[in-house]
């Protein structure tokens, strides 16, 4: 990856994703983009415990995490001012109305889609304040 593509240089990322293979692929993509740390959690409670004691620069949160709503993680991220994007293999029907205009990465997504949403998060144009 070129230096220009290292958009996450010096940033840490929270990844809440219950599909292990997808989490590993995303971790590689995030590290390749310059992330200093990728904190991966496959359960909502584990991510919430982590967030109670740590901070990150941005996050990617699956809408449905092992049968639980990722919205609880989203609420904590918003309260702490941490930009994030939801990801889902489904449309936004499962999300509460307040999240309907929130950034959503639709699975499967490629590196270009991932980079585009990460740039929006980094530049503060999306993923910081629910409607």
Tab-separated table of N, CA, C and O in Angstrom:
chain	number	residue	atom	x	y	z
A	1	UNK	N	0.845	-1.169	0.000
A	1	UNK	CA	0.000	0.000	0.000
A	1	UNK	C	0.894	1.237	0.000
A	1	UNK	O	1.870	1.308	0.729
A	2	UNK	N	0.556	2.211	-0.810
A	2	UNK	CA	1.357	3.422	-0.883
A	2	UNK	C	1.149	4.286	0.353
A	2	UNK	O	0.160	4.142	1.076
A	3	UNK	N	2.058	5.206	0.559
A	3	UNK	CA	1.963	6.112	1.694
A	3	UNK	C	0.658	6.898	1.647
A	3	UNK	O	0.041	7.152	2.676
A	4	UNK	N	0.197	7.271	0.457
A	4	UNK	CA	-1.046	8.021	0.303
A	4	UNK	C	-2.255	7.221	0.778
A	4	UNK	O	-3.270	7.793	1.158
A	5	UNK	N	-2.159	5.898	0.754
A	5	UNK	CA	-3.271	5.057	1.161
A	5	UNK	C	-3.238	4.717	2.653
A	5	UNK	O	-4.116	4.053	3.152
A	6	UNK	N	-2.243	5.182	3.370
A	6	UNK	CA	-2.128	4.901	4.803
A	6	UNK	C	-2.951	5.932	5.574
A	6	UNK	O	-2.442	6.689	6.387
A	7	UNK	N	-4.238	5.922	5.302
A	7	UNK	CA	-5.160	6.931	5.831
A	7	UNK	C	-5.387	6.823	7.330
A	7	UNK	O	-5.879	7.757	7.941
A	8	UNK	N	-5.040	5.694	7.925
A	8	UNK	CA	-5.243	5.507	9.363
A	8	UNK	C	-3.957	5.670	10.164
A	8	UNK	O	-3.915	5.296	11.335
A	9	UNK	N	-2.945	6.236	9.554
A	9	UNK	CA	-1.640	6.368	10.210
A	9	UNK	C	-1.789	6.942	11.620
A	9	UNK	O	-2.355	8.009	11.817
A	10	UNK	N	-1.322	6.160	12.617
A	10	UNK	CA	-1.343	6.610	14.000
A	10	UNK	C	-2.684	6.502	14.702
A	10	UNK	O	-2.821	6.958	15.832
A	11	UNK	N	-3.670	5.892	14.075
A	11	UNK	CA	-5.006	5.804	14.668
A	11	UNK	C	-5.321	4.382	15.124
A	11	UNK	O	-4.922	3.414	14.499
A	12	UNK	N	-6.099	4.298	16.194
A	12	UNK	CA	-6.561	2.992	16.671
A	12	UNK	C	-8.029	2.815	16.287
A	12	UNK	O	-8.784	3.780	16.197
A	13	UNK	N	-8.402	1.557	16.059
A	13	UNK	CA	-9.742	1.239	15.574
A	13	UNK	C	-10.375	0.157	16.447
A	13	UNK	O	-9.729	-0.835	16.780
A	14	UNK	N	-11.638	0.368	16.783
A	14	UNK	CA	-12.452	-0.663	17.424
A	14	UNK	C	-13.230	-1.357	16.314
A	14	UNK	O	-13.882	-0.690	15.503
A	15	UNK	N	-13.157	-2.670	16.264
A	15	UNK	CA	-13.896	-3.453	15.281
A	15	UNK	C	-14.791	-4.423	16.027
A	15	UNK	O	-14.303	-5.310	16.733
A	16	UNK	N	-16.099	-4.230	15.902
A	16	UNK	CA	-17.062	-5.110	16.548
A	16	UNK	C	-17.687	-5.947	15.436
A	16	UNK	O	-18.531	-5.466	14.677
A	17	UNK	N	-17.235	-7.185	15.323
A	17	UNK	CA	-17.611	-8.075	14.225
A	17	UNK	C	-17.556	-9.512	14.710
A	17	UNK	O	-16.534	-9.949	15.230
A	18	UNK	N	-18.667	-10.247	14.549
A	18	UNK	CA	-18.718	-11.620	15.045
A	18	UNK	C	-18.309	-12.663	14.012
A	18	UNK	O	-18.140	-13.823	14.353
A	19	UNK	N	-18.115	-12.279	12.766
A	19	UNK	CA	-17.650	-13.222	11.746
A	19	UNK	C	-16.118	-13.200	11.754
A	19	UNK	O	-15.492	-12.248	11.283
A	20	UNK	N	-15.516	-14.261	12.289
A	20	UNK	CA	-14.068	-14.297	12.519
A	20	UNK	C	-13.251	-14.070	11.249
A	20	UNK	O	-12.272	-13.312	11.271
A	21	UNK	N	-13.626	-14.696	10.151
A	21	UNK	CA	-12.856	-14.535	8.907
A	21	UNK	C	-12.919	-13.096	8.410
A	21	UNK	O	-11.902	-12.537	8.002
A	22	UNK	N	-14.089	-12.495	8.465
A	22	UNK	CA	-14.239	-11.105	8.049
A	22	UNK	C	-13.428	-10.191	8.964
A	22	UNK	O	-12.763	-9.269	8.505
A	23	UNK	N	-13.459	-10.459	10.259
A	23	UNK	CA	-12.697	-9.650	11.212
A	23	UNK	C	-11.199	-9.718	10.906
A	23	UNK	O	-10.510	-8.695	10.962
A	24	UNK	N	-10.708	-10.893	10.558
A	24	UNK	CA	-9.282	-11.034	10.233
A	24	UNK	C	-8.917	-10.270	8.961
A	24	UNK	O	-7.881	-9.608	8.906
A	25	UNK	N	-9.774	-10.360	7.952
A	25	UNK	CA	-9.532	-9.633	6.699
A	25	UNK	C	-9.551	-8.132	6.962
A	25	UNK	O	-8.680	-7.390	6.494
A	26	UNK	N	-10.536	-7.669	7.720
A	26	UNK	CA	-10.630	-6.247	8.031
A	26	UNK	C	-9.439	-5.770	8.859
A	26	UNK	O	-8.923	-4.672	8.640
A	27	UNK	N	-9.016	-6.587	9.793
A	27	UNK	CA	-7.851	-6.226	10.592
A	27	UNK	C	-6.649	-5.989	9.678
A	27	UNK	O	-5.932	-4.991	9.824
A	28	UNK	N	-6.433	-6.893	8.730
A	28	UNK	CA	-5.325	-6.731	7.790
A	28	UNK	C	-5.466	-5.438	6.986
A	28	UNK	O	-4.499	-4.692	6.808
A	29	UNK	N	-6.674	-5.160	6.498
A	29	UNK	CA	-6.901	-3.942	5.708
A	29	UNK	C	-6.663	-2.691	6.549
A	29	UNK	O	-6.094	-1.708	6.077
A	30	UNK	N	-7.115	-2.713	7.794
A	30	UNK	CA	-6.959	-1.554	8.680
A	30	UNK	C	-5.491	-1.333	9.048
A	30	UNK	O	-5.014	-0.203	9.082
A	31	UNK	N	-4.772	-2.412	9.311
A	31	UNK	CA	-3.343	-2.303	9.604
A	31	UNK	C	-2.577	-1.827	8.372
A	31	UNK	O	-1.682	-0.985	8.471
A	32	UNK	N	-2.941	-2.350	7.195
A	32	UNK	CA	-2.315	-1.904	5.949
A	32	UNK	C	-2.556	-0.414	5.712
A	32	UNK	O	-1.736	0.270	5.110
A	33	UNK	N	-3.709	0.089	6.208
A	33	UNK	CA	-4.042	1.509	6.047
A	33	UNK	C	-3.358	2.371	7.104
A	33	UNK	O	-3.594	3.574	7.173
A	34	UNK	N	-2.521	1.746	7.952
A	34	UNK	CA	-1.722	2.506	8.899
A	34	UNK	C	-2.196	2.498	10.336
A	34	UNK	O	-1.585	3.133	11.195
A	35	UNK	N	-3.269	1.789	10.633
A	35	UNK	CA	-3.764	1.754	12.009
A	35	UNK	C	-2.681	1.206	12.945
A	35	UNK	O	-1.993	0.242	12.618
A	36	UNK	N	-2.558	1.834	14.116
A	36	UNK	CA	-1.579	1.373	15.095
A	36	UNK	C	-2.094	0.198	15.901
A	36	UNK	O	-1.312	-0.596	16.417
A	37	UNK	N	-3.429	0.090	16.014
A	37	UNK	CA	-4.032	-1.012	16.764
A	37	UNK	C	-5.455	-1.224	16.288
A	37	UNK	O	-6.187	-0.260	16.040
A	38	UNK	N	-5.831	-2.494	16.173
A	38	UNK	CA	-7.204	-2.864	15.849
A	38	UNK	C	-7.694	-3.747	16.984
A	38	UNK	O	-7.148	-4.827	17.210
A	39	UNK	N	-8.684	-3.280	17.701
A	39	UNK	CA	-9.248	-3.999	18.843
A	39	UNK	C	-10.525	-4.691	18.365
A	39	UNK	O	-11.514	-4.025	18.070
A	40	UNK	N	-10.490	-6.028	18.295
A	40	UNK	CA	-11.583	-6.802	17.716
A	40	UNK	C	-12.399	-7.470	18.813
A	40	UNK	O	-11.833	-8.130	19.699
A	41	UNK	N	-13.721	-7.319	18.718
A	41	UNK	CA	-14.631	-7.959	19.669
A	41	UNK	C	-15.784	-8.588	18.908
A	41	UNK	O	-16.365	-7.966	18.022
A	42	UNK	N	-16.114	-9.827	19.273
A	42	UNK	CA	-17.197	-10.556	18.633
A	42	UNK	C	-18.476	-10.558	19.441
A	42	UNK	O	-19.432	-11.236	19.077
A	43	UNK	N	-18.493	-9.790	20.538
A	43	UNK	CA	-19.682	-9.681	21.386
A	43	UNK	C	-19.829	-8.245	21.869
A	43	UNK	O	-18.820	-7.583	22.186
A	44	UNK	N	-21.055	-7.788	21.951
A	44	UNK	CA	-21.349	-6.420	22.370
A	44	UNK	C	-20.806	-6.140	23.761
A	44	UNK	O	-20.145	-5.117	23.990
A	45	UNK	N	-21.060	-7.021	24.707
A	45	UNK	CA	-20.630	-6.782	26.096
A	45	UNK	C	-19.119	-6.622	26.200
A	45	UNK	O	-18.627	-5.757	26.930
A	46	UNK	N	-18.375	-7.439	25.483
A	46	UNK	CA	-16.919	-7.344	25.522
A	46	UNK	C	-16.452	-5.996	24.972
A	46	UNK	O	-15.541	-5.374	25.527
A	47	UNK	N	-17.084	-5.532	23.914
A	47	UNK	CA	-16.735	-4.223	23.358
A	47	UNK	C	-17.061	-3.106	24.346
A	47	UNK	O	-16.285	-2.161	24.507
A	48	UNK	N	-18.196	-3.218	25.038
A	48	UNK	CA	-18.586	-2.199	26.018
A	48	UNK	C	-17.630	-2.169	27.207
A	48	UNK	O	-17.275	-1.090	27.698
A	49	UNK	N	-17.200	-3.337	27.656
A	49	UNK	CA	-16.227	-3.402	28.757
A	49	UNK	C	-14.922	-2.738	28.320
A	49	UNK	O	-14.333	-1.946	29.068
A	50	UNK	N	-14.485	-3.023	27.111
A	50	UNK	CA	-13.270	-2.408	26.589
A	50	UNK	C	-13.411	-0.886	26.546
A	50	UNK	O	-12.525	-0.146	26.989
A	51	UNK	N	-14.536	-0.401	26.018
A	51	UNK	CA	-14.746	1.039	25.892
A	51	UNK	C	-14.844	1.748	27.237
A	51	UNK	O	-14.558	2.939	27.329
A	52	UNK	N	-15.226	1.031	28.273
A	52	UNK	CA	-15.308	1.637	29.602
A	52	UNK	C	-13.925	2.009	30.136
A	52	UNK	O	-13.804	2.904	30.974
A	53	UNK	N	-12.897	1.342	29.621
A	53	UNK	CA	-11.548	1.565	30.143
A	53	UNK	C	-10.555	2.106	29.108
A	53	UNK	O	-9.447	2.473	29.465
A	54	UNK	N	-10.963	2.141	27.837
A	54	UNK	CA	-10.042	2.539	26.772
A	54	UNK	C	-10.732	3.484	25.797
A	54	UNK	O	-11.948	3.577	25.772
A	55	UNK	N	-9.929	4.109	24.982
A	55	UNK	CA	-10.478	4.931	23.908
A	55	UNK	C	-9.870	4.487	22.585
A	55	UNK	O	-8.828	3.819	22.560
A	56	UNK	N	-10.551	4.819	21.520
A	56	UNK	CA	-10.079	4.550	20.168
A	56	UNK	C	-10.347	5.797	19.336
A	56	UNK	O	-11.069	6.699	19.770
A	57	UNK	N	-9.783	5.817	18.151
A	57	UNK	CA	-9.978	6.974	17.277
A	57	UNK	C	-11.211	6.858	16.405
A	57	UNK	O	-11.828	7.865	16.058
A	58	UNK	N	-11.585	5.633	16.055
A	58	UNK	CA	-12.788	5.400	15.262
A	58	UNK	C	-13.178	3.938	15.365
A	58	UNK	O	-12.441	3.129	15.926
A	59	UNK	N	-14.373	3.613	14.841
A	59	UNK	CA	-14.865	2.242	15.002
A	59	UNK	C	-15.710	1.802	13.814
A	59	UNK	O	-16.317	2.627	13.120
A	60	UNK	N	-15.743	0.483	13.633
A	60	UNK	CA	-16.642	-0.182	12.690
A	60	UNK	C	-17.444	-1.168	13.528
A	60	UNK	O	-16.869	-2.029	14.202
A	61	UNK	N	-18.768	-1.031	13.502
A	61	UNK	CA	-19.630	-1.828	14.373
A	61	UNK	C	-20.665	-2.572	13.531
A	61	UNK	O	-21.479	-1.945	12.841
A	62	UNK	N	-20.659	-3.892	13.619
A	62	UNK	CA	-21.662	-4.703	12.947
A	62	UNK	C	-23.022	-4.425	13.579
A	62	UNK	O	-23.127	-4.260	14.801
A	63	UNK	N	-24.047	-4.339	12.760
A	63	UNK	CA	-25.398	-4.084	13.260
A	63	UNK	C	-25.886	-5.248	14.114
A	63	UNK	O	-26.477	-5.051	15.175
A	64	UNK	N	-25.614	-6.474	13.659
A	64	UNK	CA	-26.046	-7.670	14.378
A	64	UNK	C	-24.792	-8.441	14.791
A	64	UNK	O	-24.137	-9.064	13.973
A	65	UNK	N	-24.492	-8.381	16.076
A	65	UNK	CA	-23.272	-9.000	16.607
A	65	UNK	C	-23.671	-10.220	17.430
A	65	UNK	O	-24.134	-10.084	18.561
A	66	UNK	N	-23.524	-11.385	16.847
A	66	UNK	CA	-23.867	-12.643	17.528
A	66	UNK	C	-25.275	-12.580	18.111
A	66	UNK	O	-25.523	-12.980	19.243
A	67	UNK	N	-26.212	-12.037	17.327
A	67	UNK	CA	-27.607	-11.969	17.747
A	67	UNK	C	-27.968	-10.763	18.597
A	67	UNK	O	-29.116	-10.594	18.977
A	68	UNK	N	-26.990	-9.918	18.913
A	68	UNK	CA	-27.243	-8.706	19.692
A	68	UNK	C	-27.107	-7.475	18.811
A	68	UNK	O	-26.314	-7.461	17.875
A	69	UNK	N	-27.826	-6.432	19.140
A	69	UNK	CA	-27.750	-5.190	18.388
A	69	UNK	C	-26.455	-4.443	18.699
A	69	UNK	O	-26.114	-4.227	19.865
A	70	UNK	N	-25.772	-4.015	17.659
A	70	UNK	CA	-24.577	-3.203	17.819
A	70	UNK	C	-24.903	-1.759	18.193
A	70	UNK	O	-23.999	-0.969	18.474
A	71	UNK	N	-26.180	-1.411	18.215
A	71	UNK	CA	-26.583	-0.040	18.537
A	71	UNK	C	-26.109	0.385	19.924
A	71	UNK	O	-25.809	1.567	20.132
A	72	UNK	N	-26.038	-0.546	20.868
A	72	UNK	CA	-25.561	-0.194	22.214
A	72	UNK	C	-24.127	0.310	22.169
A	72	UNK	O	-23.765	1.255	22.874
A	73	UNK	N	-23.308	-0.304	21.358
A	73	UNK	CA	-21.933	0.166	21.188
A	73	UNK	C	-21.964	1.541	20.521
A	73	UNK	O	-21.237	2.458	20.926
A	74	UNK	N	-22.825	1.701	19.526
A	74	UNK	CA	-22.966	2.988	18.859
A	74	UNK	C	-23.327	4.111	19.816
A	74	UNK	O	-22.791	5.222	19.719
A	75	UNK	N	-24.207	3.837	20.752
A	75	UNK	CA	-24.612	4.849	21.729
A	75	UNK	C	-23.423	5.314	22.572
A	75	UNK	O	-23.266	6.509	22.831
A	76	UNK	N	-22.583	4.380	22.990
A	76	UNK	CA	-21.403	4.729	23.782
A	76	UNK	C	-20.418	5.538	22.939
A	76	UNK	O	-19.857	6.537	23.398
A	77	UNK	N	-20.235	5.129	21.698
A	77	UNK	CA	-19.313	5.844	20.815
A	77	UNK	C	-19.779	7.282	20.589
A	77	UNK	O	-18.975	8.221	20.645
A	78	UNK	N	-21.061	7.471	20.355
A	78	UNK	CA	-21.600	8.820	20.160
A	78	UNK	C	-21.395	9.652	21.426
A	78	UNK	O	-20.945	10.802	21.371
A	79	UNK	N	-21.701	9.073	22.588
A	79	UNK	CA	-21.540	9.794	23.857
A	79	UNK	C	-20.095	10.227	24.085
A	79	UNK	O	-19.845	11.268	24.697
A	80	UNK	N	-19.162	9.440	23.574
A	80	UNK	CA	-17.733	9.749	23.754
A	80	UNK	C	-17.140	10.521	22.587
A	80	UNK	O	-15.959	10.848	22.593
A	81	UNK	N	-17.964	10.820	21.589
A	81	UNK	CA	-17.488	11.595	20.446
A	81	UNK	C	-16.551	10.844	19.526
A	81	UNK	O	-15.735	11.445	18.836
A	82	UNK	N	-16.684	9.523	19.487
A	82	UNK	CA	-15.826	8.685	18.638
A	82	UNK	C	-16.577	8.371	17.345
A	82	UNK	O	-17.651	7.763	17.377
A	83	UNK	N	-16.049	8.785	16.207
A	83	UNK	CA	-16.731	8.517	14.943
A	83	UNK	C	-16.730	7.029	14.612
A	83	UNK	O	-15.769	6.321	14.890
A	84	UNK	N	-17.848	6.584	14.020
A	84	UNK	CA	-17.946	5.168	13.657
A	84	UNK	C	-18.921	4.970	12.520
A	84	UNK	O	-19.713	5.846	12.180
A	85	UNK	N	-18.859	3.792	11.962
A	85	UNK	CA	-19.758	3.364	10.897
A	85	UNK	C	-20.331	2.015	11.295
A	85	UNK	O	-19.653	1.198	11.924
A	86	UNK	N	-21.598	1.801	10.962
A	86	UNK	CA	-22.188	0.473	11.111
A	86	UNK	C	-21.860	-0.342	9.870
A	86	UNK	O	-21.660	0.214	8.781
A	87	UNK	N	-21.814	-1.653	10.018
A	87	UNK	CA	-21.677	-2.545	8.869
A	87	UNK	C	-22.754	-3.610	8.971
A	87	UNK	O	-23.169	-3.978	10.069
A	88	UNK	N	-23.221	-4.073	7.811
A	88	UNK	CA	-24.284	-5.071	7.815
A	88	UNK	C	-24.390	-5.748	6.462
A	88	UNK	O	-24.149	-5.131	5.428
A	89	UNK	N	-24.789	-7.003	6.506
A	89	UNK	CA	-25.095	-7.740	5.296
A	89	UNK	C	-26.545	-7.550	4.890
A	89	UNK	O	-26.984	-8.054	3.870
A	90	UNK	N	-27.278	-6.799	5.683
A	90	UNK	CA	-28.692	-6.532	5.439
A	90	UNK	C	-28.880	-5.040	5.213
A	90	UNK	O	-27.962	-4.256	5.399
A	91	UNK	N	-30.108	-4.640	4.876
A	91	UNK	CA	-30.355	-3.203	4.769
A	91	UNK	C	-30.526	-2.625	6.170
A	91	UNK	O	-30.289	-3.306	7.163
A	92	UNK	N	-30.918	-1.369	6.275
A	92	UNK	CA	-30.993	-0.717	7.576
A	92	UNK	C	-32.307	-0.957	8.318
A	92	UNK	O	-32.583	-0.308	9.318
A	93	UNK	N	-33.112	-1.926	7.886
A	93	UNK	CA	-34.395	-2.208	8.520
A	93	UNK	C	-34.227	-2.566	9.994
A	93	UNK	O	-35.054	-2.209	10.819
A	94	UNK	N	-33.145	-3.239	10.366
A	94	UNK	CA	-32.931	-3.649	11.743
A	94	UNK	C	-32.494	-2.533	12.665
A	94	UNK	O	-32.416	-2.715	13.874
A	95	UNK	N	-32.213	-1.367	12.113
A	95	UNK	CA	-31.738	-0.253	12.920
A	95	UNK	C	-32.894	0.624	13.400
A	95	UNK	O	-33.864	0.835	12.683
A	96	UNK	N	-32.724	1.169	14.596
A	96	UNK	CA	-33.663	2.140	15.126
A	96	UNK	C	-33.694	3.347	14.185
A	96	UNK	O	-32.693	3.666	13.538
A	97	UNK	N	-34.806	4.025	14.144
A	97	UNK	CA	-35.006	5.173	13.247
A	97	UNK	C	-33.885	6.219	13.352
A	97	UNK	O	-33.477	6.797	12.355
A	98	UNK	N	-33.374	6.449	14.545
A	98	UNK	CA	-32.357	7.498	14.723
A	98	UNK	C	-31.060	7.191	13.992
A	98	UNK	O	-30.241	8.079	13.762
A	99	UNK	N	-30.863	5.929	13.625
A	99	UNK	CA	-29.635	5.534	12.923
A	99	UNK	C	-29.837	5.417	11.417
A	99	UNK	O	-28.907	5.075	10.698
A	100	UNK	N	-31.029	5.657	10.907
A	100	UNK	CA	-31.323	5.389	9.493
A	100	UNK	C	-30.431	6.151	8.517
A	100	UNK	O	-30.172	5.675	7.423
A	101	UNK	N	-29.960	7.334	8.896
A	101	UNK	CA	-29.092	8.108	8.011
A	101	UNK	C	-27.615	7.989	8.389
A	101	UNK	O	-26.777	8.703	7.868
A	102	UNK	N	-27.334	7.084	9.317
A	102	UNK	CA	-25.957	6.875	9.766
A	102	UNK	C	-25.167	6.167	8.675
A	102	UNK	O	-25.722	5.365	7.925
A	103	UNK	N	-23.865	6.399	8.583
A	103	UNK	CA	-23.054	5.678	7.592
A	103	UNK	C	-23.156	4.158	7.791
A	103	UNK	O	-23.084	3.674	8.916
A	104	UNK	N	-23.349	3.451	6.691
A	104	UNK	CA	-23.513	1.999	6.731
A	104	UNK	C	-22.692	1.367	5.616
A	104	UNK	O	-22.888	1.686	4.448
A	105	UNK	N	-21.769	0.506	6.004
A	105	UNK	CA	-21.024	-0.298	5.035
A	105	UNK	C	-21.828	-1.564	4.792
A	105	UNK	O	-22.059	-2.340	5.712
A	106	UNK	N	-22.251	-1.761	3.558
A	106	UNK	CA	-23.040	-2.951	3.234
A	106	UNK	C	-22.104	-4.077	2.801
A	106	UNK	O	-21.333	-3.929	1.861
A	107	UNK	N	-22.198	-5.198	3.534
A	107	UNK	CA	-21.381	-6.371	3.214
A	107	UNK	C	-21.954	-7.054	1.983
A	107	UNK	O	-23.172	-7.138	1.860
A	108	UNK	N	-21.129	-7.577	1.124
A	108	UNK	CA	-19.672	-7.462	1.147
A	108	UNK	C	-19.245	-6.110	0.581
A	108	UNK	O	-19.876	-5.570	-0.326
A	109	UNK	N	-18.197	-5.535	1.135
A	109	UNK	CA	-17.672	-4.271	0.633
A	109	UNK	C	-16.179	-4.437	0.372
A	109	UNK	O	-15.503	-5.242	0.989
A	110	UNK	N	-15.708	-3.667	-0.569
A	110	UNK	CA	-14.306	-3.743	-0.951
A	110	UNK	C	-13.458	-2.698	-0.252
A	110	UNK	O	-13.957	-1.859	0.512
A	111	UNK	N	-12.174	-2.740	-0.543
A	111	UNK	CA	-11.229	-1.811	0.066
A	111	UNK	C	-11.559	-0.367	-0.286
A	111	UNK	O	-11.457	0.518	0.566
A	112	UNK	N	-11.988	-0.111	-1.516
A	112	UNK	CA	-12.319	1.263	-1.918
A	112	UNK	C	-13.480	1.809	-1.089
A	112	UNK	O	-13.444	2.956	-0.642
A	113	UNK	N	-14.514	0.989	-0.874
A	113	UNK	CA	-15.649	1.409	-0.046
A	113	UNK	C	-15.212	1.655	1.387
A	113	UNK	O	-15.628	2.638	2.013
A	114	UNK	N	-14.378	0.770	1.913
A	114	UNK	CA	-13.868	0.913	3.273
A	114	UNK	C	-13.072	2.206	3.402
A	114	UNK	O	-13.286	2.991	4.331
A	115	UNK	N	-12.170	2.468	2.459
A	115	UNK	CA	-11.354	3.671	2.518
A	115	UNK	C	-12.213	4.930	2.432
A	115	UNK	O	-11.953	5.912	3.139
A	116	UNK	N	-13.233	4.912	1.584
A	116	UNK	CA	-14.104	6.084	1.434
A	116	UNK	C	-14.792	6.427	2.751
A	116	UNK	O	-14.812	7.591	3.168
A	117	UNK	N	-15.342	5.422	3.429
A	117	UNK	CA	-16.036	5.697	4.685
A	117	UNK	C	-15.047	6.077	5.778
A	117	UNK	O	-15.340	6.932	6.616
A	118	UNK	N	-13.874	5.479	5.788
A	118	UNK	CA	-12.859	5.844	6.780
A	118	UNK	C	-12.424	7.294	6.601
A	118	UNK	O	-12.254	8.020	7.587
A	119	UNK	N	-12.271	7.728	5.359
A	119	UNK	CA	-11.915	9.131	5.109
A	119	UNK	C	-13.008	10.065	5.615
A	119	UNK	O	-12.719	11.114	6.196
A	120	UNK	N	-14.274	9.696	5.407
A	120	UNK	CA	-15.383	10.500	5.937
A	120	UNK	C	-15.300	10.592	7.458
A	120	UNK	O	-15.520	11.656	8.035
A	121	UNK	N	-15.000	9.472	8.120
A	121	UNK	CA	-14.902	9.465	9.578
A	121	UNK	C	-13.727	10.332	10.048
A	121	UNK	O	-13.867	11.124	10.986
A	122	UNK	N	-12.595	10.197	9.400
A	122	UNK	CA	-11.390	10.938	9.783
A	122	UNK	C	-11.605	12.445	9.625
A	122	UNK	O	-11.195	13.240	10.463
A	123	UNK	N	-12.265	12.818	8.550
A	123	UNK	CA	-12.459	14.238	8.265
A	123	UNK	C	-13.706	14.814	8.948
A	123	UNK	O	-14.024	15.983	8.762
A	124	UNK	N	-14.401	13.961	9.709
A	124	UNK	CA	-15.537	14.446	10.482
A	124	UNK	C	-16.773	14.769	9.675
A	124	UNK	O	-17.648	15.502	10.151
A	125	UNK	N	-16.867	14.232	8.463
A	125	UNK	CA	-18.043	14.540	7.641
A	125	UNK	C	-19.198	13.591	7.903
A	125	UNK	O	-20.331	13.892	7.531
A	126	UNK	N	-18.944	12.468	8.545
A	126	UNK	CA	-20.005	11.501	8.856
A	126	UNK	C	-19.630	10.711	10.102
A	126	UNK	O	-18.473	10.605	10.477
A	127	UNK	N	-20.667	10.105	10.716
A	127	UNK	CA	-20.431	9.146	11.789
A	127	UNK	C	-20.145	9.703	13.146
A	127	UNK	O	-19.502	9.048	13.958
A	128	UNK	N	-20.655	10.918	13.435
A	128	UNK	CA	-20.389	11.478	14.753
A	128	UNK	C	-21.622	11.916	15.528
A	128	UNK	O	-21.558	12.090	16.727
A	129	UNK	N	-22.749	12.101	14.853
A	129	UNK	CA	-23.932	12.627	15.531
A	129	UNK	C	-25.189	12.039	14.907
A	129	UNK	O	-25.470	12.308	13.743
A	130	UNK	N	-25.966	11.257	15.676
A	130	UNK	CA	-27.179	10.681	15.110
A	130	UNK	C	-28.225	11.761	14.859
A	130	UNK	O	-28.272	12.780	15.520
A	131	UNK	N	-29.065	11.487	13.872
A	131	UNK	CA	-30.136	12.412	13.522
A	131	UNK	C	-31.170	12.450	14.625
A	131	UNK	O	-31.468	11.510	15.255
